[in-house]
Short mmCIF file of C-alpha atoms and ligand atoms in Angstrom, two decimals:
data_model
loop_
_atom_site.label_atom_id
_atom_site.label_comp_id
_atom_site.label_asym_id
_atom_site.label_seq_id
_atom_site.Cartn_x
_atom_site.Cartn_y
_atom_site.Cartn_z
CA UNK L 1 44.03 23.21 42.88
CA UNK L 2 44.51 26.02 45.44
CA UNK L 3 44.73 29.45 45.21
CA UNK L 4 48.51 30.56 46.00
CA UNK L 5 48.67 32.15 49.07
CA UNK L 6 51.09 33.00 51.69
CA UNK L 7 49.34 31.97 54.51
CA UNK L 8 48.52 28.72 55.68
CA UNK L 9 45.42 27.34 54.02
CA UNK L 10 43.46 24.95 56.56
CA UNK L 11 41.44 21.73 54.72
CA UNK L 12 39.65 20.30 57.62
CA UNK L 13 36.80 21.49 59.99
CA UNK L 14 39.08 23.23 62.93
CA UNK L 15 39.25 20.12 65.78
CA UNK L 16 41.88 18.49 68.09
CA UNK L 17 43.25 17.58 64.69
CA UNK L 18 43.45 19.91 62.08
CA UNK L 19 44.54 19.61 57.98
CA UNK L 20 46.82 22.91 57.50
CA UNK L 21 48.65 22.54 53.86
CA UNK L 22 47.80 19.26 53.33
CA UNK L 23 49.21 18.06 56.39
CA UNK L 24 46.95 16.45 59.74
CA UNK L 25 48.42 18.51 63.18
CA UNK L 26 47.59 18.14 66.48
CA UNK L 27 46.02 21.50 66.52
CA UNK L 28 46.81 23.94 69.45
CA UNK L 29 45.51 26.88 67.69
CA UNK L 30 42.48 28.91 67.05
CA UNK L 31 39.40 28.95 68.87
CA UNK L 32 37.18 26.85 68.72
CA UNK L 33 37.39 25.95 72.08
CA UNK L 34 35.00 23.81 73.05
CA UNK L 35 35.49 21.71 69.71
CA UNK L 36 32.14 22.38 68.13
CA UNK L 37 32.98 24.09 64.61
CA UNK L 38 33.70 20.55 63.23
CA UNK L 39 30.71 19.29 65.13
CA UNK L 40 28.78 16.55 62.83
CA UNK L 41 25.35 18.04 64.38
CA UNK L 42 26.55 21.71 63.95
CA UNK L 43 27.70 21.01 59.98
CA UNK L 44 24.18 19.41 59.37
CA UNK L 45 22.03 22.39 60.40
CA UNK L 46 23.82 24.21 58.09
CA UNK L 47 23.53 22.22 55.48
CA UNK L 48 19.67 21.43 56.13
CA UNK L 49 19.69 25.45 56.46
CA UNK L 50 20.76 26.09 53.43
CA UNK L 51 19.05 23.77 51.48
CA UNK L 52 16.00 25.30 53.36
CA UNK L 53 16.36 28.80 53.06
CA UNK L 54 18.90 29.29 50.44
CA UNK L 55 22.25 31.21 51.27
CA UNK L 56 20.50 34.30 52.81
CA UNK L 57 17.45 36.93 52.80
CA UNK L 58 19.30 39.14 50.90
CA UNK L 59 17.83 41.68 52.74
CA UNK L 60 18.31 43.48 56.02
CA UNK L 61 17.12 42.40 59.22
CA UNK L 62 14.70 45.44 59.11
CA UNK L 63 13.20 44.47 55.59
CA UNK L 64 12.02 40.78 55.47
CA UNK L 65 15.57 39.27 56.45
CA UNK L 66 14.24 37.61 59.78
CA UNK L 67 14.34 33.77 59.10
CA UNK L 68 13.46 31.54 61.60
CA UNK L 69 17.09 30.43 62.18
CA UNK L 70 17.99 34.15 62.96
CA UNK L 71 14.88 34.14 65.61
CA UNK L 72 15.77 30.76 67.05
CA UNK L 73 19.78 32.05 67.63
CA UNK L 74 18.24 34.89 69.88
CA UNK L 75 15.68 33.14 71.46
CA UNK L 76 18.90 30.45 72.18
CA UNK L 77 20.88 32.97 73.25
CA UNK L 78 19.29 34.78 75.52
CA UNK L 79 18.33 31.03 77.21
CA UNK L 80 22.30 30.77 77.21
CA UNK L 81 22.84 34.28 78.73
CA UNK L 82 19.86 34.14 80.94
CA UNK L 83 18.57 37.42 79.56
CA UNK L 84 15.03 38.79 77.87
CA UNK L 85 16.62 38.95 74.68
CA UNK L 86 19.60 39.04 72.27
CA UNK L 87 20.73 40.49 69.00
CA UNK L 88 22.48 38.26 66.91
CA UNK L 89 24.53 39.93 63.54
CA UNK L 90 26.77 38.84 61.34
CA UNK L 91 30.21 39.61 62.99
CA UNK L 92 31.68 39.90 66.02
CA UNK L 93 34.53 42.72 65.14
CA UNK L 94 31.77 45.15 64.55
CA UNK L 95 30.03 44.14 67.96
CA UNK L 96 31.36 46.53 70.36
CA UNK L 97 30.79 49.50 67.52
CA UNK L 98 27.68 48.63 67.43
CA UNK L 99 26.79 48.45 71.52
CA UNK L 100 28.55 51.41 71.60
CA UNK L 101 26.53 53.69 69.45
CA UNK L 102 23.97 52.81 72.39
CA UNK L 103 25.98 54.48 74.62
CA UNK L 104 26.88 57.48 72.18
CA UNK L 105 24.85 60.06 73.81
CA UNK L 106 25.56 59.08 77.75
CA UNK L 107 29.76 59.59 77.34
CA UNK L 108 31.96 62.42 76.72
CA UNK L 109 35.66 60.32 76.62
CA UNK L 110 36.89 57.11 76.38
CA UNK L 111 39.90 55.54 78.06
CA UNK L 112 40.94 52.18 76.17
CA UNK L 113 43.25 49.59 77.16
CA UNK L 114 46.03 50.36 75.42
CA UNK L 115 46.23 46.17 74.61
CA UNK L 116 42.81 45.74 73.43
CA UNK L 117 42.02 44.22 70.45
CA UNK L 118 41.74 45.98 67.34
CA UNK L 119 38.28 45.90 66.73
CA UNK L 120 37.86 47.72 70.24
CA UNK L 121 40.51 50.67 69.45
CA UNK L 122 38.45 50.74 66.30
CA UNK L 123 34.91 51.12 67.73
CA UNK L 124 36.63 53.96 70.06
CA UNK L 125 38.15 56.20 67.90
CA UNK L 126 34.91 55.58 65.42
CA UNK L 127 32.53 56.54 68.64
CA UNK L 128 34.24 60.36 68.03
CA UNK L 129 34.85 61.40 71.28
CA UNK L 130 38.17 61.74 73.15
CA UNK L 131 40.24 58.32 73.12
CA UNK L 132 42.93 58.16 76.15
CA UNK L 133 44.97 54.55 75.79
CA UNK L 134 45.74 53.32 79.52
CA UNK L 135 48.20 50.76 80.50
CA UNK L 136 47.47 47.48 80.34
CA UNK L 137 45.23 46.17 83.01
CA UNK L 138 46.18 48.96 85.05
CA UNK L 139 43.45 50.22 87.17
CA UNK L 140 46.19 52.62 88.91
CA UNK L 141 46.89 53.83 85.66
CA UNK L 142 43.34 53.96 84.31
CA UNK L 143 42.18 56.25 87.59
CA UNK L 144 45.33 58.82 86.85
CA UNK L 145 44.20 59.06 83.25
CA UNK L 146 40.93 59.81 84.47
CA UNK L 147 42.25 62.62 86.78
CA UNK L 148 44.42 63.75 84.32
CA UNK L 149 41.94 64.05 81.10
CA UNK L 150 38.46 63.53 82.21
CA UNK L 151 36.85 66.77 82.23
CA UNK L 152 35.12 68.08 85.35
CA UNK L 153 31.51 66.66 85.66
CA UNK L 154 32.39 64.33 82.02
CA UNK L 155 31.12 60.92 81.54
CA UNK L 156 33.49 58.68 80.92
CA UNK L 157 33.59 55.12 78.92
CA UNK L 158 35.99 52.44 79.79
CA UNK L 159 36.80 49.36 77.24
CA UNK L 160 38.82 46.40 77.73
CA UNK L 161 38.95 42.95 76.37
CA UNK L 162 37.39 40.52 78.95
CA UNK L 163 39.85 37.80 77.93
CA UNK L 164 42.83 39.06 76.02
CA UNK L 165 42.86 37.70 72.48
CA UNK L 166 46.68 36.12 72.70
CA UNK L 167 47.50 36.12 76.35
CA UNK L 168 44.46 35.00 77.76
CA UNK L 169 44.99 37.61 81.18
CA UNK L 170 41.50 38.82 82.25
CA UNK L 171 40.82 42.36 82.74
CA UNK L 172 40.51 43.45 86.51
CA UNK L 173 36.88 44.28 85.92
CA UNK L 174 36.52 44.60 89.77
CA UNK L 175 39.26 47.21 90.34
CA UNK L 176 37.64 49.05 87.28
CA UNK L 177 34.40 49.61 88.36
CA UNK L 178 36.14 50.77 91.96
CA UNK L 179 37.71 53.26 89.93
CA UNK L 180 35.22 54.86 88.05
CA UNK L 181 32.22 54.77 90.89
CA UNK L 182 33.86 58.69 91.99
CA UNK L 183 32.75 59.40 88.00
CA UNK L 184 29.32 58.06 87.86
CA UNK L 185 27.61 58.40 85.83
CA UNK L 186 29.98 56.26 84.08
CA UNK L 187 30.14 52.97 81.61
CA UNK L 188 32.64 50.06 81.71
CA UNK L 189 32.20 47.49 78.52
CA UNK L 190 34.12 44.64 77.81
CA UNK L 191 34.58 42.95 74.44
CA UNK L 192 34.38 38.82 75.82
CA UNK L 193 35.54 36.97 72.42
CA UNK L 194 37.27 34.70 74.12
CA UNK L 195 35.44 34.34 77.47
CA UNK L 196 32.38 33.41 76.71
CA UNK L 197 31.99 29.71 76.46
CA UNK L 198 34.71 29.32 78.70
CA UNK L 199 34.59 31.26 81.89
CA UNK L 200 31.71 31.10 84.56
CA UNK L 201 29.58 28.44 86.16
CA UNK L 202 27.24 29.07 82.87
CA UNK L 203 29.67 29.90 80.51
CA UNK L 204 28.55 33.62 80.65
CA UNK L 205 32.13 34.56 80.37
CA UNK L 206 34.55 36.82 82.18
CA UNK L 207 31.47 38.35 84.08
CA UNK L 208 30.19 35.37 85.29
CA UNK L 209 33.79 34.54 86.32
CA UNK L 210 34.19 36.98 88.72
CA UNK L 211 30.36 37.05 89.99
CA UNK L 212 29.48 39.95 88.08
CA UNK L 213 26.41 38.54 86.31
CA UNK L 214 23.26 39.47 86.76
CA UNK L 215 20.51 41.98 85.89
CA UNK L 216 22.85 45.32 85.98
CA UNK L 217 24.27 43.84 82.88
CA UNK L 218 23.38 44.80 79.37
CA UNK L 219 20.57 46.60 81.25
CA UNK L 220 18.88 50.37 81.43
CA UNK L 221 22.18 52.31 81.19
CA UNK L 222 22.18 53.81 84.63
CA UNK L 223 21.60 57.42 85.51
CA UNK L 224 24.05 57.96 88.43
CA UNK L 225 25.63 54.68 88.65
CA UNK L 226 28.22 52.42 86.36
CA UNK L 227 26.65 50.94 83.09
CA UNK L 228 28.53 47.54 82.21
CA UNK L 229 27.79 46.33 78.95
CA UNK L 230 28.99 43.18 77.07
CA UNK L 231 29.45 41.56 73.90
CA UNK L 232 30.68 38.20 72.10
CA UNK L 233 31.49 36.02 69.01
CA UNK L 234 29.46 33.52 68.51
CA UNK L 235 32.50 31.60 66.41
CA UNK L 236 35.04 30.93 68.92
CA UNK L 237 34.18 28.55 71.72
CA UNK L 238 30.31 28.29 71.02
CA UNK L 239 31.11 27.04 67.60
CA UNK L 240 29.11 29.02 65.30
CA UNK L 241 29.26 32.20 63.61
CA UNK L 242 28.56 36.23 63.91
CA UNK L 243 28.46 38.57 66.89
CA UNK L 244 25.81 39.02 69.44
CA UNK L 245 24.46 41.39 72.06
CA UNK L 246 22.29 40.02 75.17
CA UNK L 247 20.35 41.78 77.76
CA UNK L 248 17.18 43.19 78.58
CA UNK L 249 14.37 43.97 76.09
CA UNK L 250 14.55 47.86 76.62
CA UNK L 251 18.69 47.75 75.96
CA UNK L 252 18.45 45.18 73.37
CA UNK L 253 15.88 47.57 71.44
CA UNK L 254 18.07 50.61 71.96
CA UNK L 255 20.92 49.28 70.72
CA UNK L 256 19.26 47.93 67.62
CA UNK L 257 18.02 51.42 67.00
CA UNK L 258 20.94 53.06 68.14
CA UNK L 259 23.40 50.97 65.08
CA UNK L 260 22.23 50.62 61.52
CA UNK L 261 23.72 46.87 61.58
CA UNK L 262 19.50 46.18 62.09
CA UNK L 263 18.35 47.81 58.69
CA UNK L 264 21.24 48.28 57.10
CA UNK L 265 23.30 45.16 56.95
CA UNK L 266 22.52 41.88 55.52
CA UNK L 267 21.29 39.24 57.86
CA UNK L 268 23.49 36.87 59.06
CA UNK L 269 23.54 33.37 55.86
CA UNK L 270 21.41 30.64 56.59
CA UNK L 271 24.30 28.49 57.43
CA UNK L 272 25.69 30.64 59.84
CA UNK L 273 22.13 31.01 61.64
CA UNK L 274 21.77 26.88 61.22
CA UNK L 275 24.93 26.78 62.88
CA UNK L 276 24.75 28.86 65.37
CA UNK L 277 21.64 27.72 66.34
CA UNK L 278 22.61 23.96 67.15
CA UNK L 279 25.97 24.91 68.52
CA UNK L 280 24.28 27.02 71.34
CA UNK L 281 21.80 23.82 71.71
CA UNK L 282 24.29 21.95 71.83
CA UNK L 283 26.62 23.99 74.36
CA UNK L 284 23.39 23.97 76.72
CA UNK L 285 22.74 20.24 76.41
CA UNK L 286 26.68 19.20 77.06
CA UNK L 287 27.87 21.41 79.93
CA UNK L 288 30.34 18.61 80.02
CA UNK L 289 32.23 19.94 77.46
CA UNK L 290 33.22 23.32 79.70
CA UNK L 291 34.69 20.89 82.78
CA UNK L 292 36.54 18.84 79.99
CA UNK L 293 38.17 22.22 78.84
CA UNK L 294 38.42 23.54 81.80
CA UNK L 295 40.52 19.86 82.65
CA UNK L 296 42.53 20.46 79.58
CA UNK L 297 43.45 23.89 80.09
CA UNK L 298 44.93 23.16 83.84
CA UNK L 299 46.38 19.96 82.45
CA UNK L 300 48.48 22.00 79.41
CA UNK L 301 49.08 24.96 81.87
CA UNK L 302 50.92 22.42 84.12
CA UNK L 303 52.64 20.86 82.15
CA UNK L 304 54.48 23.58 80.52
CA UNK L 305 55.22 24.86 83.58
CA UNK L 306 56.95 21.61 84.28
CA UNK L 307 59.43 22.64 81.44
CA UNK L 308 60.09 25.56 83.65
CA UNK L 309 57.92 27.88 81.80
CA UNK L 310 56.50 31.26 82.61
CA UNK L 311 52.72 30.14 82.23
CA UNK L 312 50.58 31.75 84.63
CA UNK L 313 47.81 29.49 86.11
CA UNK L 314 43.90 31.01 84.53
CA UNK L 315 40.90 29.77 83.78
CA UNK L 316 40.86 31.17 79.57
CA UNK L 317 41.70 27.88 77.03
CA UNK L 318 44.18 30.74 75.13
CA UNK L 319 47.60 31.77 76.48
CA UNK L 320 51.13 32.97 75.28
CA UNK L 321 54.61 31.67 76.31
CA UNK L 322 57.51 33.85 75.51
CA UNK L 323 60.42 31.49 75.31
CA UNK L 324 63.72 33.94 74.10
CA UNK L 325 63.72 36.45 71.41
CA UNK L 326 61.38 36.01 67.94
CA UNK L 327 64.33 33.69 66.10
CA UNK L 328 64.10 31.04 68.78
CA UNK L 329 60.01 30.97 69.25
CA UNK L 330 60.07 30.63 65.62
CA UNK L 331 62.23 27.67 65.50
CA UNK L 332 60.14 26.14 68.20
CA UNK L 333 57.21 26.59 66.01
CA UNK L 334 58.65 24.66 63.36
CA UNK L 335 60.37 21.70 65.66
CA UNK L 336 57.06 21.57 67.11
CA UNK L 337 55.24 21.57 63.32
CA UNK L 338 57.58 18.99 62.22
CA UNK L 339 57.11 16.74 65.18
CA UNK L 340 53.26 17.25 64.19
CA UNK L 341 51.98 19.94 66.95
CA UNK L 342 50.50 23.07 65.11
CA UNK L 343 51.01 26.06 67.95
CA UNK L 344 51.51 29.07 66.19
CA UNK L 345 54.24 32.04 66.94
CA UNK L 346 52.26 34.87 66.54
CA UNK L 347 54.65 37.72 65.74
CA UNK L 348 52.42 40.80 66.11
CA UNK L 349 49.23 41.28 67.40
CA UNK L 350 47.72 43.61 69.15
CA UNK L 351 48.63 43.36 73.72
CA UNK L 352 51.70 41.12 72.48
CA UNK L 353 55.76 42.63 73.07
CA UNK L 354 58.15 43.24 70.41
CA UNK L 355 59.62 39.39 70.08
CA UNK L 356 56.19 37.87 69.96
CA UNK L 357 55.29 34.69 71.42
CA UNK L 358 54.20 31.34 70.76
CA UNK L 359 49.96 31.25 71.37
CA UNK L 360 48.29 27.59 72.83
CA UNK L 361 44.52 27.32 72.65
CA UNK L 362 43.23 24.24 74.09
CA UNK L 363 40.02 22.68 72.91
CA UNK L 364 37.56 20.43 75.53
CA UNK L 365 38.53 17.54 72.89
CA UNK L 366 42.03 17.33 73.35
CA UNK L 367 42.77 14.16 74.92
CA UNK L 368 45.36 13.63 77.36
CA UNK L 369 47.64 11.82 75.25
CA UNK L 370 47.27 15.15 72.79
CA UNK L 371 48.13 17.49 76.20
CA UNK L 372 50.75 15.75 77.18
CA UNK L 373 52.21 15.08 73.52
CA UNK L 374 52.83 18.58 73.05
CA UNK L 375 54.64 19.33 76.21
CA UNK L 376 56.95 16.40 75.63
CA UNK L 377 57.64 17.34 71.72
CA UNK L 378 57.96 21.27 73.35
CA UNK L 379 60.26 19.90 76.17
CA UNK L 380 62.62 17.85 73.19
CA UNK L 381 62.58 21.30 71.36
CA UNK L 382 63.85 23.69 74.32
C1 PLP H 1 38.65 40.14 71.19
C2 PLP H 1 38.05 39.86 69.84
N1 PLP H 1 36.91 40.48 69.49
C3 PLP H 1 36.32 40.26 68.31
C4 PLP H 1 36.88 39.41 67.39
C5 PLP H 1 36.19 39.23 66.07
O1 PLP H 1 35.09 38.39 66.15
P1 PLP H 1 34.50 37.76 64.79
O2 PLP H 1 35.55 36.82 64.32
O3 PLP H 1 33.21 37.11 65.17
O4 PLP H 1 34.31 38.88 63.83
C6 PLP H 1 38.08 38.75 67.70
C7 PLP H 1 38.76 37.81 66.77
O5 PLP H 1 38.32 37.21 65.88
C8 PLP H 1 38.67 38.95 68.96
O6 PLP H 1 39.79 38.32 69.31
#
């Protein structure tokens, strides 16, 4: 028997098909975008984990709570991001507090997109220095709020989603850093949830995507230049669990210092560190699995447009459609449900408008028949 609950209670692994109250959907929702959370492999290592290791350390990271699954996710992921090393922790909302602490004593204001998502408005106003919201991806806007609140000679700290949570827009991280180069020194970081696994020849993310990648990030934070810094889930597209920092040894150690997360926070569980582990593996060995998204993704964007949609073509496997006012994306939501297509209408969030909108996220096991299922019960709907 389950608990009573108002919210939808899901009784599957998250896949192309997904058990929400009892019911099997064709799932549009989520993210696990490259289809691994479900993964047989994935949900044996963390059994085999936990059987191995118990549940956790019960312990910090800093007292004996390395296990060898915690090691192996870093050594994997800095393989994946092609850097020295990585910190791996147990969440990826507290991720961007924690690179930030790093950057603590090197900024003297922040200016936050004003869409970002919560757990980046969060780790601003926790960092304690000014917090100026800027319209979203706005570089115009961003360099007037500079002028306007920057003090003379200050250091300031841009943040921004890489890939925005519901609408799947990138940042203009390009036009940023053009913007603050008058203010070096000066430090652009991007929260990249839901770009990394997706975007980029390597799946390095929004970065990658726009040739950004490369040794100036996650590095020394620069003296007179701009820092960029980065951080990620591990549990959206890669198909594990908990947040993680890569980069060079020297920034990897400061920003361990620089957060408690290191001594004072359990590790991450066995299974999540199992989990992680193989996903990454597996992500490496099947680089297959990002051009079958990436198929998908232009497939479903197409399609809707077909209907005569607003759906801007982009390389992130999570947009929004705005069809109407709230009322009528709700009832779309529920013809769609009842024709057995899960894509949620996501009321409030944080970057959405005041009516909402319905949210697709496409996984790389979608099949075509799936893709163009949807569209056809959305086009019966409209
Ligand atoms: C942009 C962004 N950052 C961070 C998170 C949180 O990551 P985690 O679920 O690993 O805590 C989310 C959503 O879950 C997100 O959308």
């Amino acid at each position: 028997m389950l608990p009573e609950s108002t919210s939808p209670v899901m009784t599957s692994p998250p896949g192309p098909v997904t058990v929400i109250d009892g019911r099997s959907y064709v799932y549009f929702a989520g993210t696990s975008y490259l289809g691994l959370a479900g993964h047989p492999e994935v949900i044996q290592a963390a059994c085999e984990a936990v059987r191995q290791l118990g549940v956790h350390t019960a312990t910090s990271r800093s007292g004996f709570g390395n296990n060898p699954l915690t090691l192996e996710v870093e050594r994997r992921a800095a393989e994946f991001f092609g850097t020295e090393r990585a910190f791996y922790f147990s969440s990826g909302y507290v991720a961007n507090h924690i690179v930030l602490q790093a950057l603590a004593d090197r900024v003297d204001a922040t200016f936050v997109d004003e869409a970002s998502h919560y757990c980046l408005l969060e780790a601003a106003r926790l960092l304690g220095k000014p917090v100026t919201a800027f319209r979203h991806r706005d570089p115009d806007d961003l360099a007037r709020c500079l002028r306007e609140n920057l003090p003379a000679g200050g250091r300031p700290l841009v943040l921004t989603d890489g890939v925005f949570s519901v609408s799947g827009r990138l940042a203009p991280v390009k036009e940023y850093l053009r913007v603050l180069e008058p203010y070096a020194p000066a430090a652009l970081h991007l929260d990249d949830a839901h770009g990394l696994g997706v975007l980029g020849e390597n799946g390095r993310g929004v970065l990658e995507h726009f040739g950004l990648w490369g040794p100036r990030v996650n590095s020394a934070v620069e003296a007179d230049g701009v820092s960029l810094t980065i951080c990620g889930t591990l549990a959206k597209a890669i198909g594990g669990f908990g947040g993680v920092v890569p980069g060079t040894r020297e920034f990897v150690s400061r920003v361990r210092a620089s957060s408690h997360y290191f001594d004072g926070a359990s590790a991450p569980s066995s299974a999540d560190a199992g989990a992680t582990a193989k996903a990454i593996e597996l992500v490496q060995r099947q680089p297959e699995l990002r051009r079958q998204l990436q198929a998908n993704i232009a497939r479903l964007r197409t399609g809707l447009r077909t209907l005569g949609l607003a759906v801007e073509d982009g390389p992130a496997a999570n947009f929004s459609v705005e069809i109407g006012n709230g009322a009528n994306m709700r009832r779309l939501h529920a013809e769609l449900r009842a024709a057995g297509f899960l894509v949620p209408y996501v009321a409030k969030y944080s970057g959405l408008g005041p009516e909402g909108a319905l949210r697709f996220a496409v996984c790389a096991r979608h099949t075509a028949e799936m893709i163009d299922g949807v569209i056809a019960a959305l086009r019966k709907a409209l």
